[in-house]
Amino acid sequence: MEVITRRDADQAVELVARLLEMRIRAKPESVLGLATGRTMEKVYEQLAATGVSFAKCSSFNLDEYIGIPTDDPNSYRTYMQEHLFSKVDIDVANTFVPDGAASDLKAAARAYEDRIKAVGGIDVQLLGIGEAGHIGFNEPLSSLMSRTRDKALTPTTRMQNAGMFGGDPERVPKRALTMGVGTILDARELILLATGPAKANIIARAVEGPITSMVSASAIQLHPNCKVVVDEAAAAELQGRAYYDFVFANEPEWAEFRD
Ligand code: GLP
């Protein structure tokens, strides 16, 4: 794992958008694993502004709410449409979001896994982190070997996402269909982005704490090719900063991002 700390959220976002752009330019037929949440909005804005072509890309989103229609303003399909798909030349037929509106969720979950396998797996998976330590919607106690399935959301998560539902956590759906931790770990590269002081504690637990199903994001420690990009505020509780900064300052890969 590499931990890259940027001065502020804008710089962290810029680095992640640039990494994704580079991955797509290097492999135009990339299979992208995409994430939602407020943190990612600017990443997609900047990525779209690079003008890189998504014509040959396909994409798989981490998760979707259960119990709201696909075209609901708060669905993650709508989010992706708004923030990325409508702004780039991706073929919408090649974009996949778990079908939280399916009548048979188990079948939908299986079909999602099969589809990922059929395209040869995910090249690069973008991740955010929830305040309860989830990646995707893998709430505490999610098996580190879990696959796509439906999962009950924690009160913390429903509270964190209430802003999108008129500020009322009761209006946030109770369940979601999410890639499993095992599904996420199968991606060939992981890029986790977190910004702001609210993420400082959970970032320290995910990066430096024990690997535990209580913090599903800690499973990224098992991944051989994982980058964690944070701003100063989200890095505030990391113990190993001096070493992480030293690596960032010396690796040729990061030359273009150094001040
Ligand atoms: C939701 C998503 C997660 C995302 C998290 C972070 O819960 N299911 O995949 O990581 O939000 O959200 P934000 O960026 O708004 O803090």
PDB file of C-alpha atoms in Angstrom, residues 4-242:
ATOM      1  CA  ILE A   4      -0.239   9.835  -0.498  1.00  0.00           C
ATOM      2  CA  THR A   5      -1.096  12.958   1.457  1.00  0.00           C
ATOM      3  CA  ARG A   6      -1.907  16.141  -0.436  1.00  0.00           C
ATOM      4  CA  ARG A   7      -2.208  19.603   1.071  1.00  0.00           C
ATOM      5  CA  ASP A   8      -5.945  19.954   0.571  1.00  0.00           C
ATOM      6  CA  ALA A   9      -8.954  18.185  -0.868  1.00  0.00           C
ATOM      7  CA  ASP A  10      -8.597  19.831  -4.287  1.00  0.00           C
ATOM      8  CA  GLN A  11      -5.072  18.482  -4.684  1.00  0.00           C
ATOM      9  CA  ALA A  12      -6.094  15.005  -3.532  1.00  0.00           C
ATOM     10  CA  VAL A  13      -8.960  14.980  -6.017  1.00  0.00           C
ATOM     11  CA  GLU A  14      -6.699  16.250  -8.788  1.00  0.00           C
ATOM     12  CA  LEU A  15      -4.212  13.436  -8.208  1.00  0.00           C
ATOM     13  CA  VAL A  16      -6.895  10.756  -8.299  1.00  0.00           C
ATOM     14  CA  ALA A  17      -8.484  12.184 -11.460  1.00  0.00           C
ATOM     15  CA  ARG A  18      -5.064  12.279 -13.112  1.00  0.00           C
ATOM     16  CA  LEU A  19      -4.290   8.676 -12.099  1.00  0.00           C
ATOM     17  CA  LEU A  20      -7.554   7.504 -13.624  1.00  0.00           C
ATOM     18  CA  GLU A  21      -6.903   9.497 -16.779  1.00  0.00           C
ATOM     19  CA  MET A  22      -3.463   7.883 -17.063  1.00  0.00           C
ATOM     20  CA  ARG A  23      -4.889   4.396 -16.581  1.00  0.00           C
ATOM     21  CA  ILE A  24      -7.501   4.958 -19.303  1.00  0.00           C
ATOM     22  CA  ARG A  25      -4.939   6.428 -21.725  1.00  0.00           C
ATOM     23  CA  ALA A  26      -2.626   3.458 -21.115  1.00  0.00           C
ATOM     24  CA  LYS A  27      -5.485   0.967 -21.624  1.00  0.00           C
ATOM     25  CA  PRO A  28      -8.434   2.495 -23.499  1.00  0.00           C
ATOM     26  CA  GLU A  29     -10.537  -0.654 -22.948  1.00  0.00           C
ATOM     27  CA  SER A  30     -10.136  -0.414 -19.154  1.00  0.00           C
ATOM     28  CA  VAL A  31     -12.731  -1.957 -16.899  1.00  0.00           C
ATOM     29  CA  LEU A  32     -13.346   0.699 -14.269  1.00  0.00           C
ATOM     30  CA  GLY A  33     -14.729   0.105 -10.796  1.00  0.00           C
ATOM     31  CA  LEU A  34     -16.585   3.259  -9.776  1.00  0.00           C
ATOM     32  CA  ALA A  35     -17.718   4.713  -6.471  1.00  0.00           C
ATOM     33  CA  THR A  36     -20.304   7.284  -5.446  1.00  0.00           C
ATOM     34  CA  GLY A  37     -20.492   9.769  -2.573  1.00  0.00           C
ATOM     35  CA  ARG A  38     -19.758  13.465  -2.287  1.00  0.00           C
ATOM     36  CA  THR A  39     -15.983  12.957  -2.338  1.00  0.00           C
ATOM     37  CA  MET A  40     -16.145  11.540  -5.866  1.00  0.00           C
ATOM     38  CA  GLU A  41     -18.203  14.311  -7.438  1.00  0.00           C
ATOM     39  CA  LYS A  42     -15.183  16.493  -8.143  1.00  0.00           C
ATOM     40  CA  VAL A  43     -13.104  13.510  -9.287  1.00  0.00           C
ATOM     41  CA  TYR A  44     -15.652  12.847 -12.031  1.00  0.00           C
ATOM     42  CA  GLU A  45     -15.887  16.523 -12.898  1.00  0.00           C
ATOM     43  CA  GLN A  46     -12.121  16.724 -13.380  1.00  0.00           C
ATOM     44  CA  LEU A  47     -11.842  13.389 -15.125  1.00  0.00           C
ATOM     45  CA  ALA A  48     -14.501  14.426 -17.645  1.00  0.00           C
ATOM     46  CA  ALA A  49     -12.676  17.724 -18.183  1.00  0.00           C
ATOM     47  CA  THR A  50      -9.488  15.905 -19.263  1.00  0.00           C
ATOM     48  CA  GLY A  51     -11.280  14.874 -22.444  1.00  0.00           C
ATOM     49  CA  VAL A  52      -9.961  11.314 -22.203  1.00  0.00           C
ATOM     50  CA  SER A  53     -12.064   8.911 -24.252  1.00  0.00           C
ATOM     51  CA  PHE A  54     -14.192   6.344 -22.439  1.00  0.00           C
ATOM     52  CA  ALA A  55     -15.487   4.934 -25.727  1.00  0.00           C
ATOM     53  CA  LYS A  56     -13.898   1.535 -25.140  1.00  0.00           C
ATOM     54  CA  CYS A  57     -14.250   1.467 -21.345  1.00  0.00           C
ATOM     55  CA  SER A  58     -16.763  -0.424 -19.328  1.00  0.00           C
ATOM     56  CA  SER A  59     -17.640   0.298 -15.724  1.00  0.00           C
ATOM     57  CA  PHE A  60     -19.007  -1.415 -12.644  1.00  0.00           C
ATOM     58  CA  ASN A  61     -20.274   0.547  -9.678  1.00  0.00           C
ATOM     59  CA  LEU A  62     -19.719  -0.667  -6.151  1.00  0.00           C
ATOM     60  CA  ASP A  63     -23.264  -0.467  -4.880  1.00  0.00           C
ATOM     61  CA  GLU A  64     -26.869   0.645  -5.181  1.00  0.00           C
ATOM     62  CA  TYR A  65     -29.702   1.274  -2.749  1.00  0.00           C
ATOM     63  CA  ILE A  66     -32.466  -1.294  -2.507  1.00  0.00           C
ATOM     64  CA  GLY A  67     -36.073  -0.150  -2.523  1.00  0.00           C
ATOM     65  CA  ILE A  68     -35.844   2.927  -4.720  1.00  0.00           C
ATOM     66  CA  PRO A  69     -36.383   2.870  -8.486  1.00  0.00           C
ATOM     67  CA  THR A  70     -33.326   3.003 -10.758  1.00  0.00           C
ATOM     68  CA  ASP A  71     -34.360   6.470 -12.002  1.00  0.00           C
ATOM     69  CA  ASP A  72     -34.908   7.878  -8.497  1.00  0.00           C
ATOM     70  CA  PRO A  73     -32.967  11.156  -8.075  1.00  0.00           C
ATOM     71  CA  ASN A  74     -31.045   9.512  -5.195  1.00  0.00           C
ATOM     72  CA  SER A  75     -30.168   6.252  -6.901  1.00  0.00           C
ATOM     73  CA  TYR A  76     -26.511   5.685  -7.625  1.00  0.00           C
ATOM     74  CA  ARG A  77     -27.412   5.046 -11.276  1.00  0.00           C
ATOM     75  CA  THR A  78     -28.793   8.597 -11.410  1.00  0.00           C
ATOM     76  CA  TYR A  79     -25.698   9.903  -9.609  1.00  0.00           C
ATOM     77  CA  MET A  80     -23.384   8.261 -12.152  1.00  0.00           C
ATOM     78  CA  GLN A  81     -25.464   9.502 -15.051  1.00  0.00           C
ATOM     79  CA  GLU A  82     -25.348  13.048 -13.699  1.00  0.00           C
ATOM     80  CA  HIS A  83     -21.734  13.223 -12.575  1.00  0.00           C
ATOM     81  CA  LEU A  84     -19.952  11.165 -15.211  1.00  0.00           C
ATOM     82  CA  PHE A  85     -21.781   9.182 -17.849  1.00  0.00           C
ATOM     83  CA  SER A  86     -23.577  12.177 -19.369  1.00  0.00           C
ATOM     84  CA  LYS A  87     -20.282  14.087 -19.587  1.00  0.00           C
ATOM     85  CA  VAL A  88     -18.080  11.534 -21.338  1.00  0.00           C
ATOM     86  CA  ASP A  89     -18.317   9.336 -24.410  1.00  0.00           C
ATOM     87  CA  ILE A  90     -18.855   6.058 -22.529  1.00  0.00           C
ATOM     88  CA  ASP A  91     -21.425   3.705 -24.060  1.00  0.00           C
ATOM     89  CA  VAL A  92     -24.107   3.520 -21.363  1.00  0.00           C
ATOM     90  CA  ALA A  93     -24.714  -0.100 -22.380  1.00  0.00           C
ATOM     91  CA  ASN A  94     -21.258  -0.828 -20.981  1.00  0.00           C
ATOM     92  CA  THR A  95     -21.952   0.770 -17.594  1.00  0.00           C
ATOM     93  CA  PHE A  96     -23.185  -1.460 -14.818  1.00  0.00           C
ATOM     94  CA  VAL A  97     -24.633  -0.626 -11.414  1.00  0.00           C
ATOM     95  CA  PRO A  98     -25.986  -3.374  -9.141  1.00  0.00           C
ATOM     96  CA  ASP A  99     -29.733  -3.717  -9.717  1.00  0.00           C
ATOM     97  CA  GLY A 100     -31.169  -2.702  -6.361  1.00  0.00           C
ATOM     98  CA  ALA A 101     -34.647  -2.639  -7.896  1.00  0.00           C
ATOM     99  CA  ALA A 102     -34.509  -6.316  -8.950  1.00  0.00           C
ATOM    100  CA  SER A 103     -37.283  -8.574  -7.674  1.00  0.00           C
ATOM    101  CA  ASP A 104     -34.751 -11.371  -7.172  1.00  0.00           C
ATOM    102  CA  LEU A 105     -31.761  -9.740  -5.465  1.00  0.00           C
ATOM    103  CA  LYS A 106     -29.794 -12.970  -5.160  1.00  0.00           C
ATOM    104  CA  ALA A 107     -30.033 -13.545  -8.891  1.00  0.00           C
ATOM    105  CA  ALA A 108     -29.113  -9.908  -9.569  1.00  0.00           C
ATOM    106  CA  ALA A 109     -26.065 -10.252  -7.317  1.00  0.00           C
ATOM    107  CA  ARG A 110     -24.950 -13.443  -9.060  1.00  0.00           C
ATOM    108  CA  ALA A 111     -25.458 -11.860 -12.478  1.00  0.00           C
ATOM    109  CA  TYR A 112     -23.313  -8.887 -11.415  1.00  0.00           C
ATOM    110  CA  GLU A 113     -20.442 -11.126 -10.343  1.00  0.00           C
ATOM    111  CA  ASP A 114     -20.736 -13.139 -13.576  1.00  0.00           C
ATOM    112  CA  ARG A 115     -20.660  -9.991 -15.684  1.00  0.00           C
ATOM    113  CA  ILE A 116     -17.482  -8.751 -13.982  1.00  0.00           C
ATOM    114  CA  LYS A 117     -15.871 -12.131 -14.608  1.00  0.00           C
ATOM    115  CA  ALA A 118     -17.023 -12.163 -18.231  1.00  0.00           C
ATOM    116  CA  VAL A 119     -15.170  -8.922 -19.026  1.00  0.00           C
ATOM    117  CA  GLY A 120     -11.984 -10.229 -17.413  1.00  0.00           C
ATOM    118  CA  GLY A 121     -12.232  -8.468 -14.029  1.00  0.00           C
ATOM    119  CA  ILE A 122     -11.837  -4.877 -12.911  1.00  0.00           C
ATOM    120  CA  ASP A 123      -8.618  -3.064 -13.815  1.00  0.00           C
ATOM    121  CA  VAL A 124      -8.852  -0.185 -11.403  1.00  0.00           C
ATOM    122  CA  GLN A 125     -11.326   0.197  -8.556  1.00  0.00           C
ATOM    123  CA  LEU A 126     -12.016   3.612  -7.103  1.00  0.00           C
ATOM    124  CA  LEU A 127     -13.055   3.594  -3.437  1.00  0.00           C
ATOM    125  CA  GLY A 128     -14.411   6.068  -0.931  1.00  0.00           C
ATOM    126  CA  ILE A 129     -14.755   5.260   2.735  1.00  0.00           C
ATOM    127  CA  GLY A 130     -17.757   5.581   5.016  1.00  0.00           C
ATOM    128  CA  GLU A 131     -17.431   6.867   8.541  1.00  0.00           C
ATOM    129  CA  ALA A 132     -18.279   3.350   9.781  1.00  0.00           C
ATOM    130  CA  GLY A 133     -15.332   2.033   7.768  1.00  0.00           C
ATOM    131  CA  HIS A 134     -17.200   0.606   4.845  1.00  0.00           C
ATOM    132  CA  ILE A 135     -15.993   0.282   1.293  1.00  0.00           C
ATOM    133  CA  GLY A 136     -18.951  -0.049  -1.035  1.00  0.00           C
ATOM    134  CA  PHE A 137     -21.700  -0.724   1.469  1.00  0.00           C
ATOM    135  CA  ASN A 138     -19.768  -3.429   3.303  1.00  0.00           C
ATOM    136  CA  GLU A 139     -20.853  -2.518   6.778  1.00  0.00           C
ATOM    137  CA  PRO A 140     -19.176  -3.872   9.946  1.00  0.00           C
ATOM    138  CA  LEU A 141     -19.074  -7.688  10.107  1.00  0.00           C
ATOM    139  CA  SER A 142     -18.990  -8.018   6.325  1.00  0.00           C
ATOM    140  CA  SER A 143     -16.960 -11.120   5.561  1.00  0.00           C
ATOM    141  CA  LEU A 144     -13.623 -10.228   4.051  1.00  0.00           C
ATOM    142  CA  MET A 145     -14.412 -12.915   1.454  1.00  0.00           C
ATOM    143  CA  SER A 146     -17.915 -11.640   0.690  1.00  0.00           C
ATOM    144  CA  ARG A 147     -19.239 -11.312  -2.851  1.00  0.00           C
ATOM    145  CA  THR A 148     -21.995  -9.069  -4.225  1.00  0.00           C
ATOM    146  CA  ARG A 149     -25.057  -9.345  -1.993  1.00  0.00           C
ATOM    147  CA  ASP A 150     -27.639  -7.289  -0.146  1.00  0.00           C
ATOM    148  CA  LYS A 151     -26.587  -5.734   3.115  1.00  0.00           C
ATOM    149  CA  ALA A 152     -28.419  -3.807   5.865  1.00  0.00           C
ATOM    150  CA  LEU A 153     -27.092  -0.274   6.341  1.00  0.00           C
ATOM    151  CA  THR A 154     -25.924   0.932   9.755  1.00  0.00           C
ATOM    152  CA  PRO A 155     -27.559   3.926  11.479  1.00  0.00           C
ATOM    153  CA  THR A 156     -24.186   5.732  11.051  1.00  0.00           C
ATOM    154  CA  THR A 157     -24.308   5.269   7.295  1.00  0.00           C
ATOM    155  CA  ARG A 158     -27.963   6.282   7.047  1.00  0.00           C
ATOM    156  CA  MET A 159     -27.157   9.389   9.080  1.00  0.00           C
ATOM    157  CA  GLN A 160     -24.088  10.165   6.917  1.00  0.00           C
ATOM    158  CA  ASN A 161     -26.119   9.897   3.712  1.00  0.00           C
ATOM    159  CA  ALA A 162     -29.238  11.681   5.030  1.00  0.00           C
ATOM    160  CA  GLY A 163     -28.184  14.918   3.312  1.00  0.00           C
ATOM    161  CA  MET A 164     -29.203  13.440  -0.042  1.00  0.00           C
ATOM    162  CA  PHE A 165     -32.613  12.477   1.370  1.00  0.00           C
ATOM    163  CA  GLY A 166     -33.757  15.839   2.656  1.00  0.00           C
ATOM    164  CA  GLY A 167     -31.697  15.505   5.851  1.00  0.00           C
ATOM    165  CA  ASP A 168     -33.890  12.712   7.230  1.00  0.00           C
ATOM    166  CA  PRO A 169     -32.012   9.440   7.964  1.00  0.00           C
ATOM    167  CA  GLU A 170     -35.357   7.613   8.074  1.00  0.00           C
ATOM    168  CA  ARG A 171     -35.774   8.331   4.368  1.00  0.00           C
ATOM    169  CA  VAL A 172     -32.430   6.690   3.527  1.00  0.00           C
ATOM    170  CA  PRO A 173     -33.076   3.129   2.326  1.00  0.00           C
ATOM    171  CA  LYS A 174     -32.379   0.411   4.881  1.00  0.00           C
ATOM    172  CA  ARG A 175     -30.553  -1.936   2.538  1.00  0.00           C
ATOM    173  CA  ALA A 176     -28.209  -1.871  -0.417  1.00  0.00           C
ATOM    174  CA  LEU A 177     -26.861  -4.275  -3.007  1.00  0.00           C
ATOM    175  CA  THR A 178     -23.089  -4.053  -2.831  1.00  0.00           C
ATOM    176  CA  MET A 179     -19.999  -5.700  -4.234  1.00  0.00           C
ATOM    177  CA  GLY A 180     -18.444  -7.797  -1.481  1.00  0.00           C
ATOM    178  CA  VAL A 181     -15.056  -7.188   0.081  1.00  0.00           C
ATOM    179  CA  GLY A 182     -13.795 -10.213  -1.851  1.00  0.00           C
ATOM    180  CA  THR A 183     -15.169  -8.756  -5.093  1.00  0.00           C
ATOM    181  CA  ILE A 184     -13.341  -5.490  -4.425  1.00  0.00           C
ATOM    182  CA  LEU A 185     -10.068  -7.238  -3.572  1.00  0.00           C
ATOM    183  CA  ASP A 186     -10.183  -9.039  -6.940  1.00  0.00           C
ATOM    184  CA  ALA A 187      -9.635  -5.740  -8.792  1.00  0.00           C
ATOM    185  CA  ARG A 188      -6.111  -5.386 -10.145  1.00  0.00           C
ATOM    186  CA  GLU A 189      -5.593  -1.956  -8.558  1.00  0.00           C
ATOM    187  CA  LEU A 190      -7.362  -0.083  -5.771  1.00  0.00           C
ATOM    188  CA  ILE A 191      -7.403   3.703  -5.327  1.00  0.00           C
ATOM    189  CA  LEU A 192      -9.065   4.898  -2.137  1.00  0.00           C
ATOM    190  CA  LEU A 193      -9.758   8.618  -1.750  1.00  0.00           C
ATOM    191  CA  ALA A 194     -10.765  10.308   1.512  1.00  0.00           C
ATOM    192  CA  THR A 195     -10.790  13.980   2.429  1.00  0.00           C
ATOM    193  CA  GLY A 196     -11.790  16.085   5.398  1.00  0.00           C
ATOM    194  CA  PRO A 197     -11.484  15.758   9.184  1.00  0.00           C
ATOM    195  CA  ALA A 198     -14.516  13.457   9.546  1.00  0.00           C
ATOM    196  CA  LYS A 199     -12.489  10.703   7.832  1.00  0.00           C
ATOM    197  CA  ALA A 200      -9.275  11.050   9.902  1.00  0.00           C
ATOM    198  CA  ASN A 201     -10.066   8.398  12.497  1.00  0.00           C
ATOM    199  CA  ILE A 202     -11.442   5.799  10.117  1.00  0.00           C
ATOM    200  CA  ILE A 203      -8.545   6.286   7.688  1.00  0.00           C
ATOM    201  CA  ALA A 204      -6.041   5.595  10.482  1.00  0.00           C
ATOM    202  CA  ARG A 205      -7.981   2.465  11.468  1.00  0.00           C
ATOM    203  CA  ALA A 206      -8.268   1.231   7.878  1.00  0.00           C
ATOM    204  CA  VAL A 207      -4.622   1.860   6.968  1.00  0.00           C
ATOM    205  CA  GLU A 208      -2.788   1.129  10.210  1.00  0.00           C
ATOM    206  CA  GLY A 209      -5.251  -0.790  12.369  1.00  0.00           C
ATOM    207  CA  PRO A 210      -5.756  -4.537  12.489  1.00  0.00           C
ATOM    208  CA  ILE A 211      -7.453  -6.188   9.521  1.00  0.00           C
ATOM    209  CA  THR A 212     -10.948  -6.765  10.776  1.00  0.00           C
ATOM    210  CA  SER A 213     -14.440  -7.233   9.408  1.00  0.00           C
ATOM    211  CA  MET A 214     -15.455  -4.459  11.832  1.00  0.00           C
ATOM    212  CA  VAL A 215     -13.693  -2.030   9.441  1.00  0.00           C
ATOM    213  CA  SER A 216     -14.149  -3.523   5.995  1.00  0.00           C
ATOM    214  CA  ALA A 217     -11.806  -0.905   4.518  1.00  0.00           C
ATOM    215  CA  SER A 218      -8.947  -2.476   6.505  1.00  0.00           C
ATOM    216  CA  ALA A 219      -9.088  -5.331   3.962  1.00  0.00           C
ATOM    217  CA  ILE A 220      -7.235  -3.073   1.518  1.00  0.00           C
ATOM    218  CA  GLN A 221      -4.095  -4.033   3.483  1.00  0.00           C
ATOM    219  CA  LEU A 222      -4.384  -7.445   1.815  1.00  0.00           C
ATOM    220  CA  HIS A 223      -4.243  -5.957  -1.669  1.00  0.00           C
ATOM    221  CA  PRO A 224      -0.868  -5.965  -3.474  1.00  0.00           C
ATOM    222  CA  ASN A 225      -1.553  -2.798  -5.493  1.00  0.00           C
ATOM    223  CA  CYS A 226      -3.392  -0.227  -3.435  1.00  0.00           C
ATOM    224  CA  LYS A 227      -3.076   3.544  -3.178  1.00  0.00           C
ATOM    225  CA  VAL A 228      -4.702   5.625  -0.477  1.00  0.00           C
ATOM    226  CA  VAL A 229      -4.973   9.311  -1.360  1.00  0.00           C
ATOM    227  CA  VAL A 230      -5.858  11.714   1.448  1.00  0.00           C
ATOM    228  CA  ASP A 231      -5.666  15.389   2.280  1.00  0.00           C
ATOM    229  CA  GLU A 232      -3.946  16.729   5.420  1.00  0.00           C
ATOM    230  CA  ALA A 233      -7.224  16.689   7.349  1.00  0.00           C
ATOM    231  CA  ALA A 234      -7.965  13.019   6.624  1.00  0.00           C
ATOM    232  CA  ALA A 235      -4.312  12.087   7.288  1.00  0.00           C
ATOM    233  CA  ALA A 236      -4.293  13.723  10.725  1.00  0.00           C
ATOM    234  CA  GLU A 237      -4.396  10.499  12.782  1.00  0.00           C
ATOM    235  CA  LEU A 238      -1.914   8.442  10.755  1.00  0.00           C
ATOM    236  CA  GLN A 239       1.122   7.405  12.804  1.00  0.00           C
ATOM    237  CA  GLY A 240       3.433   6.577   9.916  1.00  0.00           C
ATOM    238  CA  ARG A 241       3.216   9.838   7.955  1.00  0.00           C
ATOM    239  CA  ALA A 242       6.975  10.493   7.848  1.00  0.00           C
TER     240      ALA A 242
END
